[in-house]
Coordinates of C-alpha atoms in Angstrom, one line a residue:
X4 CA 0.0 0.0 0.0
X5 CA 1.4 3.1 -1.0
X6 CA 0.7 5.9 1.2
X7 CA 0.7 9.6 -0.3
X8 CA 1.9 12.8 1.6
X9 CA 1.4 16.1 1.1
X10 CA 3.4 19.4 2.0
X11 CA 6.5 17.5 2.8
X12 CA 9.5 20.0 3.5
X13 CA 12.8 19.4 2.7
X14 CA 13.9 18.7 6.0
X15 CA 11.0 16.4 7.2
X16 CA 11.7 13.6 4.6
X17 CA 14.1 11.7 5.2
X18 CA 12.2 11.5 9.2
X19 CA 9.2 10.2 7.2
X20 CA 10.9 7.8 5.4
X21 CA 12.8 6.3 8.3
X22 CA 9.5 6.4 10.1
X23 CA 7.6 4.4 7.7
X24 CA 10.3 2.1 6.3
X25 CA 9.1 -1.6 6.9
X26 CA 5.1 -0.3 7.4
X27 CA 4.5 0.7 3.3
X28 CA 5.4 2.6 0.5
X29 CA 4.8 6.3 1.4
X30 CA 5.4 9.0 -1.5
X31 CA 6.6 12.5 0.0
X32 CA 4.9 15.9 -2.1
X33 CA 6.3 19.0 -1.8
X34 CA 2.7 20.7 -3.2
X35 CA 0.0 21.0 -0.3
X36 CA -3.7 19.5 -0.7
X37 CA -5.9 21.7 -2.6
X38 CA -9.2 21.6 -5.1
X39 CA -5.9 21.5 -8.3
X40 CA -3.5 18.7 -6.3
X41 CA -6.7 16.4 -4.9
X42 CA -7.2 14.8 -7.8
X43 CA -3.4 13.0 -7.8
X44 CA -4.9 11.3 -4.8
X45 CA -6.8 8.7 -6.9
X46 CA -6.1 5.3 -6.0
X47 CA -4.9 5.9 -2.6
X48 CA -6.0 4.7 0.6
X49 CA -4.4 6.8 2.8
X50 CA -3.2 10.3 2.5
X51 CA -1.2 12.5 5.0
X52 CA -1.8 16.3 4.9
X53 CA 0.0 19.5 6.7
X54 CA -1.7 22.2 8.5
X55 CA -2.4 24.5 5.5
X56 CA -3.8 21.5 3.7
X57 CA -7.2 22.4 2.1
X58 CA -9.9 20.0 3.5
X59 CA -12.7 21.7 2.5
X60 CA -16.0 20.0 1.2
X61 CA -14.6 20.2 -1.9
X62 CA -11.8 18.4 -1.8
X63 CA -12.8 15.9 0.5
X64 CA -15.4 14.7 -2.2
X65 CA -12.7 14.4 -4.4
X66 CA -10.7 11.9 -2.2
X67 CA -13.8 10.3 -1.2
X68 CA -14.9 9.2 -5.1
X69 CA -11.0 8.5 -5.8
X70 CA -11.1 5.6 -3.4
X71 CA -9.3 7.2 -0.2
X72 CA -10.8 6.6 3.2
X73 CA -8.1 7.7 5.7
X74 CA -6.9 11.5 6.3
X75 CA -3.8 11.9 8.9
X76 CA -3.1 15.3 9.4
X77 CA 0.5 16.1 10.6
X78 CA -0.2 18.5 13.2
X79 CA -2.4 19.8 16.5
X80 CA -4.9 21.8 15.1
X81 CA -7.6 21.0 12.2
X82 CA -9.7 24.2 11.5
X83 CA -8.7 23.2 7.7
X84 CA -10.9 20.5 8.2
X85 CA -14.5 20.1 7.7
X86 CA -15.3 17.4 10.0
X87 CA -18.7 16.3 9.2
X88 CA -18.1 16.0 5.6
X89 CA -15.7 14.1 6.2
X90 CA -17.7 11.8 8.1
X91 CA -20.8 12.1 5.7
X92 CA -18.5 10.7 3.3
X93 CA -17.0 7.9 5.3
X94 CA -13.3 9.4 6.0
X95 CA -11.4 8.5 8.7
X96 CA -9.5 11.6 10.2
X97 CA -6.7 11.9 12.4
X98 CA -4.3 14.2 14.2
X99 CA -1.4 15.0 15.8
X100 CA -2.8 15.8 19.6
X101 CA 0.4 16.5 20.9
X102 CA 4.0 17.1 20.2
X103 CA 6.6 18.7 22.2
X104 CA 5.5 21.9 23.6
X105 CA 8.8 23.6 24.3
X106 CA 9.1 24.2 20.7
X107 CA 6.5 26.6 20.1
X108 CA 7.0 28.5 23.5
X109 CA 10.9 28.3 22.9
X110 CA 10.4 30.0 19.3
X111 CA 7.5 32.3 21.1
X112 CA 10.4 33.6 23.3
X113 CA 12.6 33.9 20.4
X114 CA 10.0 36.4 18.7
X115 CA 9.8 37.9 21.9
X116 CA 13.2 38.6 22.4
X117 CA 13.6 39.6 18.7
X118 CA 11.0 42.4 18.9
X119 CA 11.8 43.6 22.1
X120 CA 16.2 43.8 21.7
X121 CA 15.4 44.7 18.0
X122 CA 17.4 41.8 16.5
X123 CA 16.6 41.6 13.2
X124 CA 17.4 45.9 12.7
X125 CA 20.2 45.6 14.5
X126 CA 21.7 42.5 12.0
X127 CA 20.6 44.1 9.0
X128 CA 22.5 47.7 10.2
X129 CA 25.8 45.7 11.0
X130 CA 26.0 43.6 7.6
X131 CA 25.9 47.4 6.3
X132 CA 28.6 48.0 8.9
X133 CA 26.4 50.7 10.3
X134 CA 27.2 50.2 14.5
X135 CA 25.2 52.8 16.0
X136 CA 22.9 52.0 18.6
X137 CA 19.8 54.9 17.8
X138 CA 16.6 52.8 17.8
X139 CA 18.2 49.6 19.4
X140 CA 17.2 50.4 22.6
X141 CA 15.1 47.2 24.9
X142 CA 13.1 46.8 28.1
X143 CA 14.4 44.6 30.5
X144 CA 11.7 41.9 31.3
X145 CA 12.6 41.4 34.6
X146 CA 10.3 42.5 36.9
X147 CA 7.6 43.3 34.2
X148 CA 4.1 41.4 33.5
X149 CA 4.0 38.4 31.1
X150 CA -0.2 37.8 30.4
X151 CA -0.6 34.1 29.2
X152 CA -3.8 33.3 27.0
X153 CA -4.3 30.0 27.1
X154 CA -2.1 27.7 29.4
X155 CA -2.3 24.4 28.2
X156 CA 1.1 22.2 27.8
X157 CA 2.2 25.3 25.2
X158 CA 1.4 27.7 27.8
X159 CA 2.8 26.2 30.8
X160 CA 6.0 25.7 29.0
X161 CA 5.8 29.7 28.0
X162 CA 5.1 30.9 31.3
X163 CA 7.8 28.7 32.9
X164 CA 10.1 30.3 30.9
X165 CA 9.2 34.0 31.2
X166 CA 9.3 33.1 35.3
X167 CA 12.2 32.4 35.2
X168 CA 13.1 35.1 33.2
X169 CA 11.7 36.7 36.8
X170 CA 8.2 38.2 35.6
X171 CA 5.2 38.8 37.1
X172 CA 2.5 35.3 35.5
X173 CA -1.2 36.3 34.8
X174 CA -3.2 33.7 32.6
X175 CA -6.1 33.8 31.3
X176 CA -8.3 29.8 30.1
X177 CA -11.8 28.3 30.9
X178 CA -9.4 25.4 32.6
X179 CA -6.4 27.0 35.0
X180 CA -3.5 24.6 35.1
X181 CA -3.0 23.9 38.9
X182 CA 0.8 24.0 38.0
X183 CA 1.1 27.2 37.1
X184 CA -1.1 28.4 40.0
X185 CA 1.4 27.3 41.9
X186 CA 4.2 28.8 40.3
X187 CA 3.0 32.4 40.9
X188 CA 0.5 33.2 37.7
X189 CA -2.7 34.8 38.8
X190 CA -5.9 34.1 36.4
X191 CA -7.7 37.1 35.5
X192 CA -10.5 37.6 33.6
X193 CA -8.8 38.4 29.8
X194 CA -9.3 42.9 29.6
X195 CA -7.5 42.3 33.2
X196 CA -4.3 40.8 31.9
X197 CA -4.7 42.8 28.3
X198 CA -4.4 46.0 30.7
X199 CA -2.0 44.7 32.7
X200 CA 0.4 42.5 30.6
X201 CA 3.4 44.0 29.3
X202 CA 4.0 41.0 27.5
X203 CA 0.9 39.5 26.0
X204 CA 1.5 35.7 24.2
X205 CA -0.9 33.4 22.7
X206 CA -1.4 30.0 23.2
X207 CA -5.1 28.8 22.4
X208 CA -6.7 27.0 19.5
X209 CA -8.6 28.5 16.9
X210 CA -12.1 27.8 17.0
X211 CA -15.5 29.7 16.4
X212 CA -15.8 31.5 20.0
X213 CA -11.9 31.8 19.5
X214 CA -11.4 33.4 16.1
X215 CA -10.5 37.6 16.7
X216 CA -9.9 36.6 19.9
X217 CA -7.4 39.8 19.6
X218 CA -10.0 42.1 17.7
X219 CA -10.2 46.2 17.5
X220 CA -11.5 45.9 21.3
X221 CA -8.7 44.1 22.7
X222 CA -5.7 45.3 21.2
X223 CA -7.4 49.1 22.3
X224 CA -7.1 47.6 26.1
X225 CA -3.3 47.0 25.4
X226 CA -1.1 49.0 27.0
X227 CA 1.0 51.2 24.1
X228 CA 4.0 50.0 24.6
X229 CA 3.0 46.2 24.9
X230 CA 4.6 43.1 23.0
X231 CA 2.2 40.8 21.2
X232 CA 3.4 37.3 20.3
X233 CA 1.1 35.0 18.4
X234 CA 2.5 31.7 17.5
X235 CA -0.7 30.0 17.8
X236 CA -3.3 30.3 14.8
X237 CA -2.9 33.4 12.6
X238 CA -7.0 34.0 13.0
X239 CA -6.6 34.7 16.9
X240 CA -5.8 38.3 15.8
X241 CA -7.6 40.7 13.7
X242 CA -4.7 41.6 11.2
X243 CA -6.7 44.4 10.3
X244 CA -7.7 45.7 13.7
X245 CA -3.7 45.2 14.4
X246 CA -2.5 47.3 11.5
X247 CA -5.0 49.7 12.1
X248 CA -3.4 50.2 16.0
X249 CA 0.4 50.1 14.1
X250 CA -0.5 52.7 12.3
X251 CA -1.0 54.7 15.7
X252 CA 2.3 54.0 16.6
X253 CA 1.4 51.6 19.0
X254 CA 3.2 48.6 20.9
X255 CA 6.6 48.1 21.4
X256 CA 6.9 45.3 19.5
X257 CA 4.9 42.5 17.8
X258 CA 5.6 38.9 16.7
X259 CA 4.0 36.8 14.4
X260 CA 4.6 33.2 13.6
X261 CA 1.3 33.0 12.0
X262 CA -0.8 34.9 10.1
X263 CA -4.8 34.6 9.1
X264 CA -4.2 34.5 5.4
X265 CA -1.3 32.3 5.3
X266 CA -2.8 29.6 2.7
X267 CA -1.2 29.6 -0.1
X268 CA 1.4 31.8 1.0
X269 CA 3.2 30.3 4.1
X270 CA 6.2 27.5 2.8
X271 CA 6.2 28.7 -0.3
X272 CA 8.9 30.6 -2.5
X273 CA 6.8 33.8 -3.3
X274 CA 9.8 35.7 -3.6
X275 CA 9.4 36.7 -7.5
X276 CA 5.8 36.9 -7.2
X277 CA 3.8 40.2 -6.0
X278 CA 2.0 40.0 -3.6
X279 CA -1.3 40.2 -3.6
X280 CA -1.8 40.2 -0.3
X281 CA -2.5 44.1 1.1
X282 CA -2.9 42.9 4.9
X283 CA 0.6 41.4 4.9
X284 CA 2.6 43.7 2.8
X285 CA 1.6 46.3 5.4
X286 CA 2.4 44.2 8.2
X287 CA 5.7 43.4 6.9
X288 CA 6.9 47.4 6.3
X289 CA 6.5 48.3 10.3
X290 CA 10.0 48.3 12.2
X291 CA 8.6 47.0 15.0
X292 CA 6.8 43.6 13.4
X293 CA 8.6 40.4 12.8
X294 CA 6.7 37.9 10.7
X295 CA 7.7 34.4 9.9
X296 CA 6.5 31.6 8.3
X297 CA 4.5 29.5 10.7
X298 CA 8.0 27.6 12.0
X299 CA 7.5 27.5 15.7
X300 CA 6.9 23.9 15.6
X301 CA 9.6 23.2 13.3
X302 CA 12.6 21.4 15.7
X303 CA 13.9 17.9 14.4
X304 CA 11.9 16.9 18.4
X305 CA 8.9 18.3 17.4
X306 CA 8.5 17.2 13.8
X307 CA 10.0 13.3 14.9
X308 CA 7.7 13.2 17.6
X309 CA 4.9 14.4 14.5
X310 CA 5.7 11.8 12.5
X311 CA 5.9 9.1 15.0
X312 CA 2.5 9.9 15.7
X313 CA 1.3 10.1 12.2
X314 CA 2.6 6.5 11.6
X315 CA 0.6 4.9 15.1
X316 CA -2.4 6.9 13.5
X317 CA -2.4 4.8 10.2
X318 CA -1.4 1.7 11.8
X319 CA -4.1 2.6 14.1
X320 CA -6.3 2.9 11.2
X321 CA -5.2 -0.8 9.4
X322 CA -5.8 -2.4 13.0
X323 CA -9.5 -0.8 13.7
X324 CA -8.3 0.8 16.6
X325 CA -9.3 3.7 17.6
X326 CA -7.0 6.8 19.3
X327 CA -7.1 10.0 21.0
X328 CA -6.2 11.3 17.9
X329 CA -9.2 10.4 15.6
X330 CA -11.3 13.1 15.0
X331 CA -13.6 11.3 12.8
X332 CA -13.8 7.6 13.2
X333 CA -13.2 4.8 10.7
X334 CA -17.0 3.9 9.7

């Protein structure tokens, strides 16, 4: 049985491969799932997606009438997917539940620290051999208020990190994590820690009552001179609302790992193209932004850990056994 793989970067390869040498044939694509690559599908079982895979209705039916029956989606989250199509038209669906939380809140902290020294100015003045230091100048975050959304495993690992950087912890989740109540962080209701936070990081999933999570509203509660880190799910944040509030002149800094709009856009060489995008080639021109391309999870833990999964999924699937992971069981 050859098993078929989609949005397969360079460096996750030869991980698959190992991973699934001695369980089947698996083909590695570098093109992501969409309504013009379903169709190469045909004939197989099993498919594996990434998280910008489309999974829409549409393409789904396409799978369905070309014989495949099992979806494993290499990551956490599955907003790309429409769940009850799937399971209208038979499809088993799985996930990734887990995988190693420090490296999103690592790469969180590396946005954050990015933003707040000025990193990336200051690299780009001294490959011009320009040493001045106007515009360089940080905060310490000692001593200074770090406001969690969402303190899950991601979360946890964030706050840990920023208490030990010596900050104040408020968090903000229907469920508080008894752990972290214990290390210090206060839960507030979420315009508490938006007012108070000098450091505001999120670490939710996207879902309806989730999406603009950060809208016009909350980013106006913000103090000015704030740092906002989303390496979640670019639809937390109302990219509009958040230009609208650069514009202003507001917040010390802001980084983005992801970014509402990034299908069709995030992994891919767009470098000769123009952008079409109006949203992003704003967000991109402000000094104080840093945008990158949805990479917080990518550590050679993370993405082994991804793929082990993936393969217990589909063996999962041959057996008839059924997993945390499965979001729509085989039928």
């Amino acid at each position: 049985m050859e098993i078929l793989a989609f949005g397969v970067q360079a460096d996750e390869r030869p991980l698959i491969e190992r991973a699934f040498r001695g369980h089947g044939d698996i083909r590695c694509l570098d093109v992501f799932l969409n309504l013009d690559t379903a169709p190469i599908t045909a004939g197989h079982e099993i498919i594996s997606t990434s998280v910008n895979a489309d999974l829409g209705v549409g393409v789904l039916e396409i799978l369905a009438a070309g014989g495949t029956r099992m979806v494993a989606q290499r990551s956490t989250g599955f907003n790309n997917v429409d769940l009850a199509a799937a399971g209208r038209l038979g499809l088993t669906v799985a996930r990734v539940s887990s995988y190693s939380p420090y490296s999103v809140a690592e790469f969180a902290w590396a946005l954050t620290m990015a933003v707040n020294r000025r990193i990336v100015r200051a690299s780009t003045r001294t490959r011009d051999f320009d040493f001045r230091l106007d515009g360089l100048m940080g905060r310490d975050l000692h001593g200074r208020t770090a406001g969690v959304l969402g303190t899950g495993k991601i979360g946890e690992a964030f706050a840990r990190i920023a208490h030990g950087f010596g900050m104040r912890l408020l968090g903000w989740d229907v469920t508080e994590n008894p752990a972290l109540r214990d290390l210090g962080m206060t839960y507030v209701p979420k315009e508490r820690l938006l007012a108070e936070s000098d450091l505001v990081s999120l670490h939710v999933p996207l879902m309806p009552e989730t999406r603009h999570l950060i809208d016009a509203r909350a980013l106006k509660a913000m103090r000015d001179d704030a740092i906002l880190v989303n390496s979640s799910r670019g639809g937390l944040v109302d990219t509009a609302a958040l230009v609208g509030e650069l514009r202003a002149g507001r917040f010390t800094g802001v980084g983005l790992d992801v970014y509402e709009a990034e299908a069709g856009l995030f992994f891919l060489d767009k470098s000769l193209e123009p952008i079409a995008d109006d949203m992003l080639a704003r967000l991109v021109t402000f000094p104080n932004v840093l945008v990158t391309s949805h990479q917080a999870y990518y550590t050679e833990d993370a993405v082994t850990q991804i793929v082990g999964a993936t393969l217990e999924n589909v063996l999962d699937y041959r057996a008839g056994r059924r997993s945390e992971n499965v979001l729509v069981p085989r039928s």
